[in-house]
Amino acid sequence: MVEGEEQNVYKELYRPQYHFSPPQMWMNDPNGLVYHEGVYHLFYQYYPEDIVWGPMHWGHAISDDLLHWKHRPIALYPDEHGFIFSGSAVVDKNNTSGFGVDEEIPLVAIFTYHLMEGEKQGRKDFQTQGIAYSLDNGETWKKYLGNPVIGNEGIKDFRDPKVFWYEDTQSWILSLVAGDHAKFYTSKDLKNWKYLSEFGKYNGAHGGVWECPDLFPLKVEGSDEEKWVLIISINPGAPNGGSGTQYFIGDFDGTSFTSDQKEPKWLDYGTDNYAGVTYNNTPNGDRIFIGWMSNWDYARDTPTKKWRSAMTVPRKLALKKNEDDYLLTNMPVKQINGLAASTLKKDINVPPKTSDTFKIDDLNQSQIDFTTASRNFKLIFSNDLNETLTLTMDSKSKGFIIDRMYSGKIDFQSEFGNKKHFMPFERTNSKPYEVIILMDWSSIEVFLDNGTYVMTEQIFPTKPYNMLVIENLDEQATIENGHIKHLKSIW
Ligand code: FRU
């Protein structure tokens, strides 16, 4: 860090105030999400020497509440097998790996090695899987001398291992991606892996390469039924362009994941929630997800100077059953409520065919929420320069639309502000639903109807937004019980 700059850390233009971002330099995917002995670990794809992607390391931060993060030294550095690409981490409670010494439970990281020399030579086998372990709860790491633990038989995109412990067979299960599908492996000791099965060549979206798989069980809300969820990132091929996250609902029997789902389902319809995966070993079994809040279309070009990109707020996943259809929902973790320092407006009530205007300086660091059955409304955020971000609920097109075309700086890359972004919003009833909006200095996250419909997008207003107009265009439904709350900085 350059001398004299210290006081600016986390106060720079566009610096998120309650989202995780690295102190400086380039970040992409969250990695190794694991909880152990009171600590939530967040490792991440990190290039410590530039604000564009480069030789990948695993950066590291820790938290005891998933909100306030402490930066830790870099956990994994590239070595003779290559850069350290995305992967996961597990708590090896039974010391199956034998890495544990003196009762110390090992944390084991499982990641992809990317050998640049191999790629440059035009070979196909340059991605392999390696492991490393820590005996001091993630502070320091040793690579396994027998790496790689899964070699490559000639698959160009072969990466992003996510591992979990499967009680039924008392073994580890690993998912990774191989171009256009996922593959599953099993192991008793995290070192020797046996191939099990594959999934997905003919399921879901295939507009681009599959990345960052995550397989886990979830109980259907309000019942004892359990289903398995497979999350798959895809780039390009997302509904609003570039990178996005699809999921499959199905079953897993210890060998194969099966699903009769042919069409993709999307965890988030916004442009900026990619490579997200979930925590292993959470204290009460909650399924907590964090995504990278960017898109490979323009990730390298966003207008920040000292660091690049942030993570989504941590979100709790749940499974809902609608007639015969299963839906994965995602909502900010409850801890976010604790950031609400003051309520700037309450009892917001906008009757049909009326609008209301709120002048508030702190809009870029706020939560806006209300309840409504309205299928026709607009929220227009603006600043003194007339930059506007418009959110529209539109019954005619049966959708929710984010328009960031005039939201501020957009000209750093042609894909960023070239069109409106659409999310289908279908409802079979006219019951009120909840709208929650989290706005930070360079992002907006919208959660509708308990996280059934979600959009996450980056924004770069030149000056902070200080006005919000709520227009209720509906003939019948009121927008009610609304609040605007200021959220405290976590830094
Ligand atoms: C996803 C990804 C992963 C890969 C990593 C490299 O954004 O492309 O597939 O492991 O980033 O940084």
Short mmCIF file of C-alpha atoms and ligand atoms in Angstrom, two decimals:
data_model
loop_
_atom_site.label_atom_id
_atom_site.label_comp_id
_atom_site.label_asym_id
_atom_site.label_seq_id
_atom_site.Cartn_x
_atom_site.Cartn_y
_atom_site.Cartn_z
CA MET A 1 0.00 0.00 0.00
CA VAL A 2 1.35 3.44 -0.88
CA GLU A 3 2.19 5.61 2.10
CA GLY A 4 -0.47 8.13 2.99
CA GLU A 5 -3.22 6.14 1.30
CA GLU A 6 -4.16 4.19 4.39
CA GLN A 7 -6.85 6.59 5.55
CA ASN A 8 -8.64 6.20 2.24
CA VAL A 9 -9.08 2.49 2.52
CA TYR A 10 -12.76 1.65 2.13
CA LYS A 11 -13.72 5.26 1.55
CA GLU A 12 -12.89 5.47 -2.15
CA LEU A 13 -15.48 6.31 -4.78
CA TYR A 14 -17.70 3.24 -5.42
CA ARG A 15 -16.24 1.29 -2.48
CA PRO A 16 -19.00 -1.00 -1.13
CA GLN A 17 -19.73 -0.25 2.51
CA TYR A 18 -21.42 -3.48 3.60
CA HIS A 19 -20.29 -5.92 0.94
CA PHE A 20 -16.97 -7.72 1.03
CA SER A 21 -14.30 -6.36 -1.31
CA PRO A 22 -10.53 -6.92 -1.14
CA PRO A 23 -8.40 -4.11 0.32
CA GLN A 24 -6.77 -3.71 -3.06
CA MET A 25 -6.30 -5.39 -6.45
CA TRP A 26 -8.29 -7.96 -8.40
CA MET A 27 -10.81 -10.41 -6.96
CA ASN A 28 -13.18 -12.91 -8.60
CA ASP A 29 -14.91 -16.09 -7.33
CA PRO A 30 -15.53 -16.90 -3.66
CA ASN A 31 -13.58 -20.06 -2.74
CA GLY A 32 -13.27 -22.47 0.16
CA LEU A 33 -16.40 -21.27 1.98
CA VAL A 34 -16.27 -23.17 5.26
CA TYR A 35 -17.14 -22.60 8.91
CA HIS A 36 -14.90 -23.95 11.63
CA GLU A 37 -14.64 -23.19 15.35
CA GLY A 38 -16.49 -19.89 15.33
CA VAL A 39 -14.96 -18.65 12.08
CA TYR A 40 -16.55 -18.20 8.67
CA HIS A 41 -13.80 -18.36 6.08
CA LEU A 42 -14.02 -16.51 2.81
CA PHE A 43 -11.23 -17.36 0.40
CA TYR A 44 -11.35 -15.81 -3.03
CA GLN A 45 -9.69 -15.77 -6.43
CA TYR A 46 -7.10 -13.05 -6.04
CA TYR A 47 -4.36 -11.44 -8.08
CA PRO A 48 -2.32 -9.33 -5.64
CA GLU A 49 -0.36 -7.41 -8.27
CA ASP A 50 -2.93 -5.80 -10.51
CA ILE A 51 -6.59 -4.81 -10.76
CA VAL A 52 -7.11 -7.16 -13.69
CA TRP A 53 -7.13 -10.97 -13.62
CA GLY A 54 -3.68 -12.60 -13.47
CA PRO A 55 -1.89 -15.54 -11.82
CA MET A 56 -4.47 -16.69 -9.32
CA HIS A 57 -3.92 -16.98 -5.58
CA TRP A 58 -6.44 -17.61 -2.82
CA GLY A 59 -7.00 -14.41 -0.85
CA HIS A 60 -8.47 -14.88 2.62
CA ALA A 61 -10.79 -13.13 5.06
CA ILE A 62 -12.56 -14.30 8.20
CA SER A 63 -15.72 -13.32 10.04
CA ASP A 64 -17.74 -14.42 13.01
CA ASP A 65 -21.03 -13.07 11.71
CA LEU A 66 -20.74 -13.20 7.88
CA LEU A 67 -20.86 -9.41 7.78
CA HIS A 68 -17.72 -7.97 9.37
CA TRP A 69 -14.56 -9.30 7.76
CA LYS A 70 -10.93 -9.31 8.81
CA HIS A 71 -8.34 -9.63 6.09
CA ARG A 72 -5.82 -12.44 6.49
CA PRO A 73 -2.62 -13.17 4.61
CA ILE A 74 -2.86 -14.85 1.21
CA ALA A 75 -3.63 -18.53 1.81
CA LEU A 76 -2.47 -20.24 -1.39
CA TYR A 77 0.18 -19.18 -3.90
CA PRO A 78 0.74 -20.57 -7.39
CA ASP A 79 3.37 -23.34 -7.55
CA GLU A 80 4.98 -25.66 -10.10
CA HIS A 81 1.58 -27.23 -10.91
CA GLY A 82 0.07 -23.87 -11.83
CA PHE A 83 -2.17 -21.02 -10.67
CA ILE A 84 -4.66 -21.73 -7.90
CA PHE A 85 -8.14 -21.63 -9.44
CA SER A 86 -11.50 -22.00 -7.70
CA GLY A 87 -12.37 -24.72 -5.23
CA SER A 88 -13.75 -25.53 -1.81
CA ALA A 89 -12.68 -26.40 1.73
CA VAL A 90 -13.86 -29.00 4.23
CA VAL A 91 -13.41 -29.69 7.93
CA ASP A 92 -11.89 -33.16 8.09
CA LYS A 93 -13.35 -34.02 11.52
CA ASN A 94 -12.38 -37.71 11.41
CA ASN A 95 -8.91 -36.97 10.06
CA THR A 96 -9.64 -39.16 7.03
CA SER A 97 -6.77 -37.43 5.24
CA GLY A 98 -4.30 -38.20 7.99
CA PHE A 99 -3.13 -34.56 7.83
CA GLY A 100 -4.24 -34.00 11.43
CA VAL A 101 -1.52 -33.94 14.08
CA ASP A 102 -1.94 -33.81 17.88
CA GLU A 103 -5.75 -33.83 17.79
CA GLU A 104 -5.75 -30.71 15.60
CA ILE A 105 -8.62 -31.08 13.08
CA PRO A 106 -7.36 -30.34 9.56
CA LEU A 107 -9.07 -27.95 7.19
CA VAL A 108 -8.54 -29.30 3.69
CA ALA A 109 -8.79 -27.10 0.59
CA ILE A 110 -9.53 -28.74 -2.77
CA PHE A 111 -8.83 -26.51 -5.78
CA THR A 112 -7.94 -26.49 -9.46
CA TYR A 113 -4.38 -26.09 -10.68
CA HIS A 114 -4.17 -24.18 -13.95
CA LEU A 115 -0.84 -24.68 -15.68
CA MET A 116 -0.33 -21.69 -17.96
CA GLU A 117 2.62 -23.25 -19.79
CA GLY A 118 0.39 -26.20 -20.72
CA GLU A 119 -2.33 -23.92 -22.01
CA LYS A 120 0.15 -21.90 -24.05
CA GLN A 121 1.51 -25.07 -25.64
CA GLY A 122 -2.02 -25.78 -26.85
CA ARG A 123 -2.41 -28.84 -24.65
CA LYS A 124 -5.79 -29.81 -23.20
CA ASP A 125 -4.70 -31.32 -19.90
CA PHE A 126 -3.53 -28.17 -18.12
CA GLN A 127 -6.19 -28.17 -15.39
CA THR A 128 -5.85 -30.68 -12.55
CA GLN A 129 -7.12 -30.84 -8.97
CA GLY A 130 -4.90 -30.36 -5.93
CA ILE A 131 -5.30 -30.22 -2.16
CA ALA A 132 -3.72 -28.32 0.73
CA TYR A 133 -4.32 -28.45 4.48
CA SER A 134 -4.23 -26.15 7.47
CA LEU A 135 -3.80 -27.12 11.12
CA ASP A 136 -4.37 -23.63 12.52
CA ASN A 137 -7.92 -22.95 11.33
CA GLY A 138 -6.95 -21.53 7.99
CA GLU A 139 -4.09 -19.21 8.94
CA THR A 140 -1.33 -21.16 7.19
CA TRP A 141 -1.50 -23.86 4.53
CA LYS A 142 0.65 -26.70 3.29
CA LYS A 143 0.19 -28.18 -0.15
CA TYR A 144 -0.04 -31.97 -0.34
CA LEU A 145 3.16 -33.41 -1.79
CA GLY A 146 1.20 -35.96 -3.82
CA ASN A 147 -0.57 -33.28 -5.89
CA PRO A 148 -2.37 -33.35 -8.23
CA VAL A 149 -4.95 -35.70 -6.73
CA ILE A 150 -7.10 -35.77 -9.86
CA GLY A 151 -5.19 -35.67 -13.13
CA ASN A 152 -6.53 -34.65 -16.49
CA GLU A 153 -7.18 -37.01 -19.38
CA GLY A 154 -7.53 -34.27 -21.97
CA ILE A 155 -10.50 -32.13 -20.97
CA LYS A 156 -9.83 -28.45 -21.63
CA ASP A 157 -12.21 -27.01 -19.01
CA PHE A 158 -11.88 -29.29 -16.00
CA ARG A 159 -12.22 -27.39 -12.78
CA ASP A 160 -13.80 -25.89 -9.66
CA PRO A 161 -14.05 -28.89 -7.29
CA LYS A 162 -16.67 -28.62 -4.55
CA VAL A 163 -16.45 -31.30 -1.86
CA PHE A 164 -18.83 -32.36 0.92
CA TRP A 165 -19.06 -35.23 3.40
CA TYR A 166 -21.79 -37.76 2.53
CA GLU A 167 -22.98 -39.49 5.71
CA ASP A 168 -24.78 -42.39 4.00
CA THR A 169 -21.62 -43.86 2.48
CA GLN A 170 -19.18 -42.29 4.96
CA SER A 171 -17.22 -40.76 2.12
CA TRP A 172 -16.38 -37.48 0.43
CA ILE A 173 -18.19 -36.46 -2.76
CA LEU A 174 -16.60 -34.05 -5.22
CA SER A 175 -18.37 -32.23 -8.04
CA LEU A 176 -16.42 -30.50 -10.78
CA VAL A 177 -17.19 -29.23 -14.25
CA ALA A 178 -15.91 -30.58 -17.52
CA GLY A 179 -16.88 -28.13 -20.27
CA ASP A 180 -20.58 -28.74 -20.83
CA HIS A 181 -21.39 -30.99 -17.87
CA ALA A 182 -20.60 -31.82 -14.24
CA LYS A 183 -18.69 -34.87 -13.05
CA PHE A 184 -18.85 -36.52 -9.63
CA TYR A 185 -16.09 -38.36 -7.77
CA THR A 186 -15.78 -40.05 -4.38
CA SER A 187 -12.98 -40.57 -1.89
CA LYS A 188 -12.38 -41.96 1.59
CA ASP A 189 -9.32 -39.80 2.32
CA LEU A 190 -9.50 -36.71 0.06
CA LYS A 191 -6.37 -37.95 -1.73
CA ASN A 192 -7.55 -40.92 -3.80
CA TRP A 193 -10.55 -40.15 -5.95
CA LYS A 194 -12.77 -42.49 -7.91
CA TYR A 195 -14.97 -41.30 -10.78
CA LEU A 196 -18.70 -41.85 -10.20
CA SER A 197 -20.90 -40.27 -12.83
CA GLU A 198 -21.75 -37.19 -14.85
CA PHE A 199 -24.71 -34.90 -15.33
CA GLY A 200 -25.97 -32.21 -17.60
CA LYS A 201 -24.94 -32.57 -21.22
CA TYR A 202 -28.61 -32.40 -22.16
CA ASN A 203 -29.99 -30.36 -19.26
CA GLY A 204 -30.25 -26.62 -18.73
CA ALA A 205 -28.49 -23.77 -20.48
CA HIS A 206 -25.43 -24.39 -22.65
CA GLY A 207 -24.66 -20.98 -24.09
CA GLY A 208 -21.19 -21.15 -22.59
CA VAL A 209 -18.87 -23.22 -20.47
CA TRP A 210 -20.10 -24.63 -17.15
CA GLU A 211 -18.24 -23.48 -14.02
CA CYS A 212 -18.34 -23.64 -10.23
CA PRO A 213 -20.70 -26.54 -9.43
CA ASP A 214 -22.21 -27.04 -5.98
CA LEU A 215 -24.32 -30.07 -5.00
CA PHE A 216 -26.24 -30.18 -1.71
CA PRO A 217 -29.49 -31.40 -0.14
CA LEU A 218 -32.24 -29.06 1.05
CA LYS A 219 -35.52 -29.73 2.84
CA VAL A 220 -38.60 -28.42 1.07
CA GLU A 221 -39.98 -25.64 3.25
CA GLY A 222 -42.82 -26.76 5.48
CA SER A 223 -42.30 -30.48 4.81
CA ASP A 224 -39.91 -33.36 5.43
CA GLU A 225 -39.24 -33.88 1.76
CA GLU A 226 -35.59 -33.55 0.80
CA LYS A 227 -34.32 -32.74 -2.68
CA TRP A 228 -30.82 -32.21 -4.04
CA VAL A 229 -29.81 -28.96 -5.66
CA LEU A 230 -27.02 -28.60 -8.20
CA ILE A 231 -25.84 -25.04 -8.79
CA ILE A 232 -23.94 -24.39 -12.02
CA SER A 233 -22.47 -21.11 -13.18
CA ILE A 234 -22.40 -20.52 -16.90
CA ASN A 235 -20.43 -18.05 -18.99
CA PRO A 236 -21.64 -16.74 -21.37
CA GLY A 237 -25.31 -17.68 -21.72
CA ALA A 238 -27.06 -15.94 -18.81
CA PRO A 239 -30.58 -14.57 -19.38
CA ASN A 240 -29.41 -10.94 -19.49
CA GLY A 241 -26.03 -11.60 -21.10
CA GLY A 242 -22.64 -12.89 -20.06
CA SER A 243 -22.22 -14.75 -16.77
CA GLY A 244 -25.05 -16.22 -14.69
CA THR A 245 -26.05 -18.93 -12.25
CA GLN A 246 -28.47 -21.73 -13.06
CA TYR A 247 -29.66 -24.56 -10.83
CA PHE A 248 -31.17 -28.01 -11.09
CA ILE A 249 -33.46 -29.77 -8.62
CA GLY A 250 -33.18 -33.53 -8.45
CA ASP A 251 -31.97 -36.50 -6.43
CA PHE A 252 -28.60 -37.90 -5.45
CA ASP A 253 -28.09 -41.53 -4.41
CA GLY A 254 -24.42 -41.46 -3.52
CA THR A 255 -23.40 -42.19 -7.10
CA SER A 256 -25.48 -40.14 -9.52
CA PHE A 257 -27.35 -36.88 -9.55
CA THR A 258 -30.54 -37.19 -11.59
CA SER A 259 -33.06 -34.57 -12.58
CA ASP A 260 -35.79 -34.54 -15.19
CA GLN A 261 -35.43 -30.77 -15.41
CA LYS A 262 -34.57 -29.85 -18.98
CA GLU A 263 -35.05 -26.08 -18.86
CA PRO A 264 -32.65 -23.91 -16.86
CA LYS A 265 -33.79 -22.20 -13.68
CA TRP A 266 -31.89 -19.07 -12.64
CA LEU A 267 -30.84 -18.26 -9.13
CA ASP A 268 -30.54 -14.58 -10.01
CA TYR A 269 -31.73 -12.72 -13.11
CA GLY A 270 -29.35 -9.78 -12.67
CA THR A 271 -26.09 -9.48 -14.56
CA ASP A 272 -23.84 -9.50 -11.50
CA ASN A 273 -24.03 -12.65 -9.44
CA TYR A 274 -21.57 -15.23 -10.68
CA ALA A 275 -19.53 -18.23 -9.51
CA GLY A 276 -21.53 -18.38 -6.27
CA VAL A 277 -21.28 -21.41 -4.00
CA THR A 278 -22.34 -22.34 -0.47
CA TYR A 279 -20.69 -22.84 2.92
CA ASN A 280 -19.70 -26.22 4.26
CA ASN A 281 -20.27 -27.05 7.93
CA THR A 282 -22.45 -24.09 8.99
CA PRO A 283 -23.33 -24.18 12.73
CA ASN A 284 -27.08 -24.80 12.33
CA GLY A 285 -27.03 -26.40 8.91
CA ASP A 286 -28.15 -23.25 7.08
CA ARG A 287 -27.27 -23.23 3.38
CA ILE A 288 -25.42 -19.91 2.96
CA PHE A 289 -24.47 -18.69 -0.50
CA ILE A 290 -22.04 -15.97 -1.61
CA GLY A 291 -21.57 -14.93 -5.25
CA TRP A 292 -19.06 -12.76 -7.05
CA MET A 293 -20.84 -9.50 -7.91
CA SER A 294 -19.57 -9.13 -11.46
CA ASN A 295 -19.77 -10.47 -14.99
CA TRP A 296 -16.94 -11.63 -17.25
CA ASP A 297 -18.36 -9.38 -20.01
CA TYR A 298 -16.96 -6.29 -18.29
CA ALA A 299 -15.36 -7.39 -14.98
CA ARG A 300 -11.95 -6.10 -16.09
CA ASP A 301 -13.26 -2.67 -17.05
CA THR A 302 -15.38 -1.44 -14.13
CA PRO A 303 -14.40 2.08 -13.05
CA THR A 304 -12.62 1.40 -9.76
CA LYS A 305 -8.93 2.09 -9.46
CA LYS A 306 -7.56 0.50 -6.38
CA TRP A 307 -9.50 -2.74 -6.16
CA ARG A 308 -11.88 -4.61 -8.44
CA SER A 309 -15.24 -6.06 -7.53
CA ALA A 310 -17.13 -7.24 -4.48
CA MET A 311 -19.16 -10.22 -3.25
CA THR A 312 -22.97 -10.35 -2.93
CA VAL A 313 -24.32 -10.16 0.59
CA PRO A 314 -24.35 -13.67 2.07
CA ARG A 315 -27.72 -15.24 1.33
CA LYS A 316 -29.67 -18.06 2.85
CA LEU A 317 -31.02 -20.56 0.33
CA ALA A 318 -34.34 -22.34 0.74
CA LEU A 319 -36.45 -24.69 -1.33
CA LYS A 320 -40.09 -24.02 -2.11
CA LYS A 321 -42.62 -26.28 -3.75
CA ASN A 322 -45.22 -24.70 -6.03
CA GLU A 323 -47.63 -27.40 -7.14
CA ASP A 324 -45.21 -29.80 -8.86
CA ASP A 325 -42.42 -27.33 -9.30
CA TYR A 326 -39.48 -26.75 -6.98
CA LEU A 327 -37.92 -23.30 -6.65
CA LEU A 328 -34.70 -22.30 -4.99
CA THR A 329 -35.03 -19.00 -3.15
CA ASN A 330 -32.29 -16.74 -1.81
CA MET A 331 -32.58 -14.02 0.80
CA PRO A 332 -30.03 -11.86 2.63
CA VAL A 333 -28.92 -13.49 5.88
CA LYS A 334 -30.78 -12.14 8.92
CA GLN A 335 -27.62 -10.47 10.24
CA ILE A 336 -28.12 -7.72 7.63
CA ASN A 337 -31.00 -6.39 9.76
CA GLY A 338 -28.45 -5.53 12.41
CA LEU A 339 -26.81 -3.05 10.03
CA ALA A 340 -29.89 -0.85 9.91
CA ALA A 341 -28.60 2.10 11.93
CA SER A 342 -31.53 4.42 11.54
CA THR A 343 -34.87 4.43 9.80
CA LEU A 344 -34.85 7.43 7.48
CA LYS A 345 -38.49 6.99 6.43
CA LYS A 346 -41.20 4.72 7.70
CA ASP A 347 -44.89 4.08 7.09
CA ILE A 348 -44.39 4.72 3.39
CA ASN A 349 -47.75 4.30 1.75
CA VAL A 350 -48.34 4.95 -1.93
CA PRO A 351 -51.98 4.41 -2.98
CA PRO A 352 -52.91 3.30 -6.51
CA LYS A 353 -52.32 5.92 -9.23
CA THR A 354 -50.15 8.16 -7.03
CA SER A 355 -46.49 8.76 -6.49
CA ASP A 356 -44.25 9.90 -3.68
CA THR A 357 -40.82 11.51 -3.67
CA PHE A 358 -38.12 11.05 -1.05
CA LYS A 359 -35.06 13.27 -0.84
CA ILE A 360 -32.42 11.39 1.10
CA ASP A 361 -28.66 11.82 1.08
CA ASP A 362 -27.84 8.30 2.17
CA LEU A 363 -29.62 6.38 -0.56
CA ASN A 364 -26.47 4.64 -1.72
CA GLN A 365 -26.15 2.88 1.57
CA SER A 366 -29.68 1.88 2.30
CA GLN A 367 -32.34 -0.76 2.45
CA ILE A 368 -35.70 0.03 0.90
CA ASP A 369 -38.55 -2.32 1.61
CA PHE A 370 -42.32 -2.47 1.32
CA THR A 371 -45.24 -4.81 0.83
CA THR A 372 -47.57 -4.66 -2.12
CA ALA A 373 -49.79 -6.54 -4.53
CA SER A 374 -49.10 -3.89 -7.15
CA ARG A 375 -48.08 -5.30 -10.51
CA ASN A 376 -47.33 -1.87 -11.93
CA PHE A 377 -44.86 0.42 -10.28
CA LYS A 378 -41.60 2.23 -10.79
CA LEU A 379 -38.80 3.13 -8.43
CA ILE A 380 -36.59 5.85 -9.84
CA PHE A 381 -33.31 6.64 -8.09
CA SER A 382 -31.55 9.80 -9.20
CA ASN A 383 -28.82 12.30 -8.31
CA ASP A 384 -28.12 15.99 -8.96
CA LEU A 385 -26.59 15.12 -12.32
CA ASN A 386 -29.85 13.55 -13.41
CA GLU A 387 -28.36 10.10 -13.55
CA THR A 388 -31.22 7.64 -13.01
CA LEU A 389 -31.60 4.02 -12.14
CA THR A 390 -35.11 2.74 -12.84
CA LEU A 391 -36.75 -0.41 -11.51
CA THR A 392 -40.07 -1.30 -13.10
CA MET A 393 -42.70 -3.87 -12.21
CA ASP A 394 -44.80 -4.34 -15.31
CA SER A 395 -47.90 -6.51 -15.50
CA LYS A 396 -48.12 -6.29 -19.31
CA SER A 397 -44.77 -7.92 -19.96
CA LYS A 398 -45.14 -10.02 -16.78
CA GLY A 399 -41.77 -8.91 -15.61
CA PHE A 400 -39.51 -6.84 -13.44
CA ILE A 401 -37.00 -4.68 -15.25
CA ILE A 402 -33.78 -2.97 -14.21
CA ASP A 403 -32.69 -0.11 -16.43
CA ARG A 404 -29.18 1.07 -15.63
CA MET A 405 -28.63 2.68 -19.05
CA TYR A 406 -28.62 6.18 -17.49
CA SER A 407 -27.51 5.16 -14.00
CA GLY A 408 -24.08 6.83 -14.07
CA LYS A 409 -20.83 5.66 -15.55
CA ILE A 410 -21.61 3.05 -18.18
CA ASP A 411 -19.22 3.85 -21.02
CA PHE A 412 -16.27 1.81 -19.73
CA GLN A 413 -17.51 -1.17 -21.72
CA SER A 414 -20.21 -1.54 -24.36
CA GLU A 415 -22.07 -4.46 -22.75
CA PHE A 416 -22.59 -2.74 -19.42
CA GLY A 417 -25.34 -0.23 -20.15
CA ASN A 418 -26.58 -1.21 -23.57
CA LYS A 419 -29.98 -2.64 -22.63
CA LYS A 420 -32.62 -3.10 -19.95
CA HIS A 421 -32.54 -6.32 -17.94
CA PHE A 422 -35.68 -8.41 -17.65
CA MET A 423 -36.82 -10.93 -15.05
CA PRO A 424 -40.06 -12.89 -15.57
CA PHE A 425 -42.40 -12.25 -12.64
CA GLU A 426 -45.35 -14.62 -12.78
CA ARG A 427 -47.98 -14.89 -10.10
CA THR A 428 -51.09 -16.97 -9.97
CA ASN A 429 -52.66 -14.95 -7.14
CA SER A 430 -53.01 -11.31 -6.20
CA LYS A 431 -51.65 -11.62 -2.67
CA PRO A 432 -49.25 -8.94 -1.45
CA TYR A 433 -45.57 -9.81 -1.65
CA GLU A 434 -42.51 -8.26 -0.08
CA VAL A 435 -39.96 -6.15 -1.94
CA ILE A 436 -36.50 -5.73 -0.40
CA ILE A 437 -33.82 -3.63 -2.06
CA LEU A 438 -30.25 -3.39 -0.83
CA MET A 439 -28.31 -0.53 -2.33
CA ASP A 440 -24.61 0.00 -1.80
CA TRP A 441 -22.19 2.45 -3.46
CA SER A 442 -21.79 0.32 -6.56
CA SER A 443 -24.52 -2.31 -6.44
CA ILE A 444 -28.20 -3.01 -6.09
CA GLU A 445 -29.79 -6.30 -4.98
CA VAL A 446 -33.52 -6.80 -5.38
CA PHE A 447 -35.39 -9.60 -3.57
CA LEU A 448 -39.06 -10.12 -4.46
CA ASP A 449 -41.53 -12.42 -2.78
CA ASN A 450 -39.20 -13.93 -0.20
CA GLY A 451 -36.27 -14.32 -2.54
CA THR A 452 -38.23 -16.17 -5.24
CA TYR A 453 -37.24 -13.50 -7.77
CA VAL A 454 -33.82 -11.93 -7.38
CA MET A 455 -31.72 -9.47 -9.37
CA THR A 456 -28.19 -8.30 -8.54
CA GLU A 457 -26.50 -5.57 -10.55
CA GLN A 458 -23.53 -3.25 -10.38
CA ILE A 459 -24.06 0.50 -10.80
CA PHE A 460 -21.62 3.39 -10.86
CA PRO A 461 -23.42 6.71 -10.26
CA THR A 462 -20.98 9.61 -10.64
CA LYS A 463 -22.53 11.22 -7.57
CA PRO A 464 -24.57 9.44 -4.91
CA TYR A 465 -28.29 9.08 -5.54
CA ASN A 466 -30.24 11.47 -3.34
CA MET A 467 -33.77 11.14 -4.62
CA LEU A 468 -36.17 8.23 -4.87
CA VAL A 469 -39.51 8.50 -6.62
CA ILE A 470 -41.98 5.70 -6.04
CA GLU A 471 -44.70 5.68 -8.70
CA ASN A 472 -47.54 3.29 -8.11
CA LEU A 473 -49.21 2.90 -11.50
CA ASP A 474 -51.54 0.12 -10.40
CA GLU A 475 -55.31 0.59 -10.56
CA GLN A 476 -55.99 -1.25 -7.32
CA ALA A 477 -53.09 -2.23 -5.12
CA THR A 478 -51.36 0.02 -2.60
CA ILE A 479 -47.65 0.07 -1.85
CA GLU A 480 -47.57 -0.11 1.93
CA ASN A 481 -45.59 -0.51 5.10
CA GLY A 482 -42.50 0.88 3.38
CA HIS A 483 -39.22 1.85 4.99
CA ILE A 484 -35.96 3.43 3.94
CA LYS A 485 -33.19 2.50 6.34
CA HIS A 486 -29.60 3.64 6.46
CA LEU A 487 -27.18 0.71 6.67
CA LYS A 488 -24.00 1.03 8.71
CA SER A 489 -20.62 0.47 7.15
CA ILE A 490 -18.97 -2.81 8.09
CA TRP A 491 -15.46 -1.37 7.65
C1 FRU B 1 -15.19 -18.54 -12.74
C2 FRU B 1 -13.78 -19.02 -13.10
C3 FRU B 1 -13.57 -20.44 -12.63
C4 FRU B 1 -12.09 -20.50 -12.47
C5 FRU B 1 -11.76 -19.12 -11.98
C6 FRU B 1 -10.42 -18.60 -12.43
O1 FRU B 1 -15.31 -17.16 -12.69
O2 FRU B 1 -13.59 -18.88 -14.50
O3 FRU B 1 -14.10 -21.42 -13.49
O4 FRU B 1 -11.68 -21.50 -11.59
O5 FRU B 1 -12.78 -18.27 -12.43
O6 FRU B 1 -10.09 -17.41 -11.79
#
